[in-house]
PDB file of C-alpha atoms in Angstrom:
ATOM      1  CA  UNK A1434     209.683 143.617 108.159  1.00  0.00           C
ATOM      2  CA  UNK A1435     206.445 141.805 109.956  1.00  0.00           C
ATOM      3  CA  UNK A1436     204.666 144.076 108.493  1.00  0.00           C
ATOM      4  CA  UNK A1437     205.141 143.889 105.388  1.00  0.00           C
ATOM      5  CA  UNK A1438     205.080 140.361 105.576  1.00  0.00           C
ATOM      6  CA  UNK A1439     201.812 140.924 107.524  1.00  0.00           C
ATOM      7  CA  UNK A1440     200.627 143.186 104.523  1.00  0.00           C
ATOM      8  CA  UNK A1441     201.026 140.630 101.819  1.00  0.00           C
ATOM      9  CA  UNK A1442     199.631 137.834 103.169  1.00  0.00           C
ATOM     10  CA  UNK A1443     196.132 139.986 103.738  1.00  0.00           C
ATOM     11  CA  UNK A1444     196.624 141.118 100.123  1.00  0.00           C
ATOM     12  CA  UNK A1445     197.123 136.918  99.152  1.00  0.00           C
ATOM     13  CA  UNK A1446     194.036 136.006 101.307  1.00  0.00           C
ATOM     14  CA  UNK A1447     191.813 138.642 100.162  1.00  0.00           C
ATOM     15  CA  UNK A1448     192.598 138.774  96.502  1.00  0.00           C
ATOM     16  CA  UNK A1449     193.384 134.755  95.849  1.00  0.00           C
ATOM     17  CA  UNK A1450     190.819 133.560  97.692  1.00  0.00           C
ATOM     18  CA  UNK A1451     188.490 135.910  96.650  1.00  0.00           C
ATOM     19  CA  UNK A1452     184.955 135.014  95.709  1.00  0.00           C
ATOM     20  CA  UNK A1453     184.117 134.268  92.239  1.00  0.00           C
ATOM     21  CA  UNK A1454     180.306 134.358  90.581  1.00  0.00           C
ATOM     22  CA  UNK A1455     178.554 131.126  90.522  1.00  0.00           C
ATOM     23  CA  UNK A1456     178.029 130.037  87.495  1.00  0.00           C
ATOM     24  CA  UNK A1457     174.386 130.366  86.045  1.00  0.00           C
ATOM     25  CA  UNK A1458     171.797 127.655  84.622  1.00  0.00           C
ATOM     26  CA  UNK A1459     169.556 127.731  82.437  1.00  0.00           C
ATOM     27  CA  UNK A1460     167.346 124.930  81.215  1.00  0.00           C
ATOM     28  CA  UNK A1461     166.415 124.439  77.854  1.00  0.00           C
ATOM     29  CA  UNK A1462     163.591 122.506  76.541  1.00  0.00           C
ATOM     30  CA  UNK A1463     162.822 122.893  72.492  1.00  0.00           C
ATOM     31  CA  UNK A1464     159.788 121.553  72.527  1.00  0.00           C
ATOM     32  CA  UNK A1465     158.288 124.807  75.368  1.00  0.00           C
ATOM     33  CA  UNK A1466     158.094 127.817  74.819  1.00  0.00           C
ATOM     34  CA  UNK A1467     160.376 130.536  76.888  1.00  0.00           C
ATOM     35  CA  UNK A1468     158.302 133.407  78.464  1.00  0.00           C
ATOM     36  CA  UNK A1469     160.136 136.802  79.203  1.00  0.00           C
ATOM     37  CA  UNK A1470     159.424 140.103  79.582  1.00  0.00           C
ATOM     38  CA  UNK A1471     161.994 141.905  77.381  1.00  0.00           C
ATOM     39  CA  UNK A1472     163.098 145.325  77.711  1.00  0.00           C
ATOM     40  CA  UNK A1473     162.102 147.734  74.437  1.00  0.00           C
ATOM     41  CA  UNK A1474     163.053 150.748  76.247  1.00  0.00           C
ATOM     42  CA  UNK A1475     166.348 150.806  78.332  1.00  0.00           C
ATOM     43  CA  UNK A1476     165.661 154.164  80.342  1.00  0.00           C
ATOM     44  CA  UNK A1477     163.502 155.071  83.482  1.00  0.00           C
ATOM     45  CA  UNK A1478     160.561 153.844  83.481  1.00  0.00           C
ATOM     46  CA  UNK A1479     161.642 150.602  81.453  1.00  0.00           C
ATOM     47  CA  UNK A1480     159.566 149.269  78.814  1.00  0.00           C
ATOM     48  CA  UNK A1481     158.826 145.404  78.178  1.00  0.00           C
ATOM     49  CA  UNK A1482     157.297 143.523  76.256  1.00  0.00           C
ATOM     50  CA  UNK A1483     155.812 140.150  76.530  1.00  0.00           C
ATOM     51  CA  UNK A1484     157.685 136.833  74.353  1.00  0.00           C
ATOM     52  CA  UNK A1485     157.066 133.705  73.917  1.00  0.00           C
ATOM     53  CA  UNK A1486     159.943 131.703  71.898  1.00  0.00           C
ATOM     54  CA  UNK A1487     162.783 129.280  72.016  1.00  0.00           C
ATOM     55  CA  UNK A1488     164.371 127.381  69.604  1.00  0.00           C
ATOM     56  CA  UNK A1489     167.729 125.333  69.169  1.00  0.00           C
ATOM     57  CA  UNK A1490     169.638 126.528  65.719  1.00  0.00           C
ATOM     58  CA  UNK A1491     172.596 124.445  64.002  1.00  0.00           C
ATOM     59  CA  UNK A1492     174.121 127.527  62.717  1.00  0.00           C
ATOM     60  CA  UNK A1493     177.714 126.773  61.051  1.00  0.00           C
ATOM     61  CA  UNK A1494     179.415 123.167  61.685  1.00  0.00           C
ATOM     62  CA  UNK A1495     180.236 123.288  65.393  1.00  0.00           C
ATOM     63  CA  UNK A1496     178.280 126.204  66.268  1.00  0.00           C
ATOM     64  CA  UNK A1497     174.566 125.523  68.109  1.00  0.00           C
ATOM     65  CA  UNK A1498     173.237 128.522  69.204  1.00  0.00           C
ATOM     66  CA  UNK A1499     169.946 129.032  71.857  1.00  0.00           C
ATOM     67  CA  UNK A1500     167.099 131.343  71.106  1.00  0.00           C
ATOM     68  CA  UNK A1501     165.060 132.067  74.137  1.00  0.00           C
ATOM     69  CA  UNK A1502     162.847 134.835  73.732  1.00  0.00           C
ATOM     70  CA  UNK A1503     164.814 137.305  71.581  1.00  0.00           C
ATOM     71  CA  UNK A1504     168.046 136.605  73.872  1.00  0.00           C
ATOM     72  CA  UNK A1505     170.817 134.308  71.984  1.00  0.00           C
ATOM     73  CA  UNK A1506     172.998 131.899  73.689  1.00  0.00           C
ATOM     74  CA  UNK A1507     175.798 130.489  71.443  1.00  0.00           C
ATOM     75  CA  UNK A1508     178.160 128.082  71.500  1.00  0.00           C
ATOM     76  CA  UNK A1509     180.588 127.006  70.108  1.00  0.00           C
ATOM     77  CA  UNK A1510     182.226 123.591  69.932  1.00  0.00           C
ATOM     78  CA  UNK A1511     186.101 124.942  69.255  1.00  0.00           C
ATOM     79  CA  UNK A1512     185.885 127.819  72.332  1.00  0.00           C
ATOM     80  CA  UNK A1513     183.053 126.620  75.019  1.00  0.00           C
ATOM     81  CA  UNK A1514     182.905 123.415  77.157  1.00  0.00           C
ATOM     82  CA  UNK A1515     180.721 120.599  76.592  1.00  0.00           C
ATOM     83  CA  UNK A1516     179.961 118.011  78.701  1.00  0.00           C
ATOM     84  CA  UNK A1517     176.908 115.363  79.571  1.00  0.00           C
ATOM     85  CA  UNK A1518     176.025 114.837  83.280  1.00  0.00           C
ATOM     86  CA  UNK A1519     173.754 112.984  84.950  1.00  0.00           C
ATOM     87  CA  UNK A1520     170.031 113.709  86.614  1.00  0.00           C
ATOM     88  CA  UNK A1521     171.478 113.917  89.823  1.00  0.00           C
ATOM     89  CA  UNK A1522     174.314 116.370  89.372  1.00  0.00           C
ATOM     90  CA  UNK A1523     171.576 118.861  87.218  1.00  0.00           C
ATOM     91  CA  UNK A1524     169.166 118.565  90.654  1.00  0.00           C
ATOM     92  CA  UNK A1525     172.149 120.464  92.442  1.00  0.00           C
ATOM     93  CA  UNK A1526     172.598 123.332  90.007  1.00  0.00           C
ATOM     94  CA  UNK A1527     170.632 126.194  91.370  1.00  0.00           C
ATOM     95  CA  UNK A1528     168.231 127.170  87.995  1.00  0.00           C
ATOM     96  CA  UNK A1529     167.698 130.802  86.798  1.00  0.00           C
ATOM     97  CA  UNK A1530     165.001 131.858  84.392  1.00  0.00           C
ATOM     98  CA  UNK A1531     165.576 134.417  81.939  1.00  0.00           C
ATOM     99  CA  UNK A1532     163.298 136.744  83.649  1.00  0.00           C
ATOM    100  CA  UNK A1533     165.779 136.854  86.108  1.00  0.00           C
ATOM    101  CA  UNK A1534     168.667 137.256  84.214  1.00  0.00           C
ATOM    102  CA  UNK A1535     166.797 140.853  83.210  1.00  0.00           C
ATOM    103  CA  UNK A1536     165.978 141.910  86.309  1.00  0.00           C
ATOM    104  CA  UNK A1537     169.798 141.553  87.611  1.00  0.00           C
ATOM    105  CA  UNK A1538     170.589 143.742  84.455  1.00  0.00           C
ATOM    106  CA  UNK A1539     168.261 145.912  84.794  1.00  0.00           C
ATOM    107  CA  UNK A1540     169.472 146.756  88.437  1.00  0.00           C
ATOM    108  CA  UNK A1541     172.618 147.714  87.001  1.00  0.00           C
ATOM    109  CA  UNK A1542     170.217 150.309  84.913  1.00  0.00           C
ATOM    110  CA  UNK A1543     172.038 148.332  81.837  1.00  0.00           C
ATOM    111  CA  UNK A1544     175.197 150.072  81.756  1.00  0.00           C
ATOM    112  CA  UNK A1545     177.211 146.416  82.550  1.00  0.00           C
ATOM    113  CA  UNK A1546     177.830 144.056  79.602  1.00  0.00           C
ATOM    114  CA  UNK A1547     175.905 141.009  80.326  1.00  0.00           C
ATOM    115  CA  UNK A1548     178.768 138.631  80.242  1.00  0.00           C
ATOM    116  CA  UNK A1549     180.149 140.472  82.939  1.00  0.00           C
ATOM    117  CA  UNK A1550     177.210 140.346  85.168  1.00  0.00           C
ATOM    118  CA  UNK A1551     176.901 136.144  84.464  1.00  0.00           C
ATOM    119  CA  UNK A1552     180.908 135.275  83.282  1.00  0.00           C
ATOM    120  CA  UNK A1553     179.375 131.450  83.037  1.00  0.00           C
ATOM    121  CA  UNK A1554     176.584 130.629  81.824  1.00  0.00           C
ATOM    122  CA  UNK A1555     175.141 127.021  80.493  1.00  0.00           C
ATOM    123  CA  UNK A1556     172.277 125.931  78.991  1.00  0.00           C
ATOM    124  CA  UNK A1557     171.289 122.465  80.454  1.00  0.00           C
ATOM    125  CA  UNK A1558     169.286 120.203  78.128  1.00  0.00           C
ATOM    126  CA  UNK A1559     167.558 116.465  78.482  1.00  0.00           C
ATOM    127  CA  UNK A1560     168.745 114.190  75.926  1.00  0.00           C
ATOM    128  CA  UNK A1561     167.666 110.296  77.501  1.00  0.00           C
ATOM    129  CA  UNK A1562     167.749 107.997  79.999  1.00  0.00           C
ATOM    130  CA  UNK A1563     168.181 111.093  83.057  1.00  0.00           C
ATOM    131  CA  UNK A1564     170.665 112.393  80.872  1.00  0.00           C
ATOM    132  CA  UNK A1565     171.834 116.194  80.206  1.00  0.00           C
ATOM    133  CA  UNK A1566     173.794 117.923  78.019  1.00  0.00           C
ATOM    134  CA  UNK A1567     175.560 120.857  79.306  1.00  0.00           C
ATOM    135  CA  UNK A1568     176.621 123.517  77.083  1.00  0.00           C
ATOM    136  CA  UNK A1569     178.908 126.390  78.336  1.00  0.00           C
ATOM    137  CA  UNK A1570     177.418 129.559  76.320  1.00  0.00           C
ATOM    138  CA  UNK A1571     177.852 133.287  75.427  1.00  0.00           C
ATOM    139  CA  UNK A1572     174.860 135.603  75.872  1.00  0.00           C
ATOM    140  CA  UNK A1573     174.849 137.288  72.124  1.00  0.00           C
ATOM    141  CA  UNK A1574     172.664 140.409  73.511  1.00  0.00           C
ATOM    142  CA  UNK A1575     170.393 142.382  70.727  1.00  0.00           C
ATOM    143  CA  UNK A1576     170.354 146.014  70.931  1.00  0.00           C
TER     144      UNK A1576
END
């Protein structure tokens, strides 16, 4: 019987406590322009290209979506958290550029759906006064 009881609480431990992926931020600023290297080609050797592009598009009512490069982040009021935080709580996030992003995908030679790889992501913005917006976004991924 102390075995079993042994047995499940390793099982508890391991699997409740396990570790989840940090959440990843990006920040977003509409008035620079992102620079990626995007990948044409999805096979050995992989192919890129050079872009240069962001933009910030007020789709439908409630739905903002990200443009950085040719990657889209959307989100939407109704499903995704929104919330504004301060100067000091952005300096803590750990920042990842997009360029990143596509490296970590392209170690999984692609065959991962990218919201698996990054389960949370947010795009942090300024707004004023050491203010930021943070929105909690979907990576819309182009073929």
């Amino acid at each position: 019987m102390k075995k079993y009881i042994t047995v499940f609480v390793l099982f508890f431990f391991a699997f409740g406590f396990s570790q989840k992926q940090e959440p990843v931020y990006i920040l977003f600023n509409q008035n620079e322009t992102a620079s990626c290297q995007f990948p044409v080609k999805r096979v050995e050797p992989v192919k890129k290209i050079k872009l240069d592009y962001s933009q910030k598009r007020h789709r439908k009512i409630n739905i903002t979506r990200f443009i950085l490069c040719r990657n889209i982040f959307v989100f939407e009021f109704k499903k995704n958290h929104f919330e504004t935080v301060d100067g000091s709580v952005v300096a803590g996030y750990k920042m990842i550029t997009l360029d990143e992003m596509i490296s970590r995908e392209e170690e999984e030679k692609f065959t991962k759906n990218i919201n698996q790889l990054f389960p949370k992501i947010y795009i942090i913005e300024a707004i004023e006064n050491g203010q930021y917006a943070k929105y909690e976004v979907v990576w819309e991924k182009l073929q």
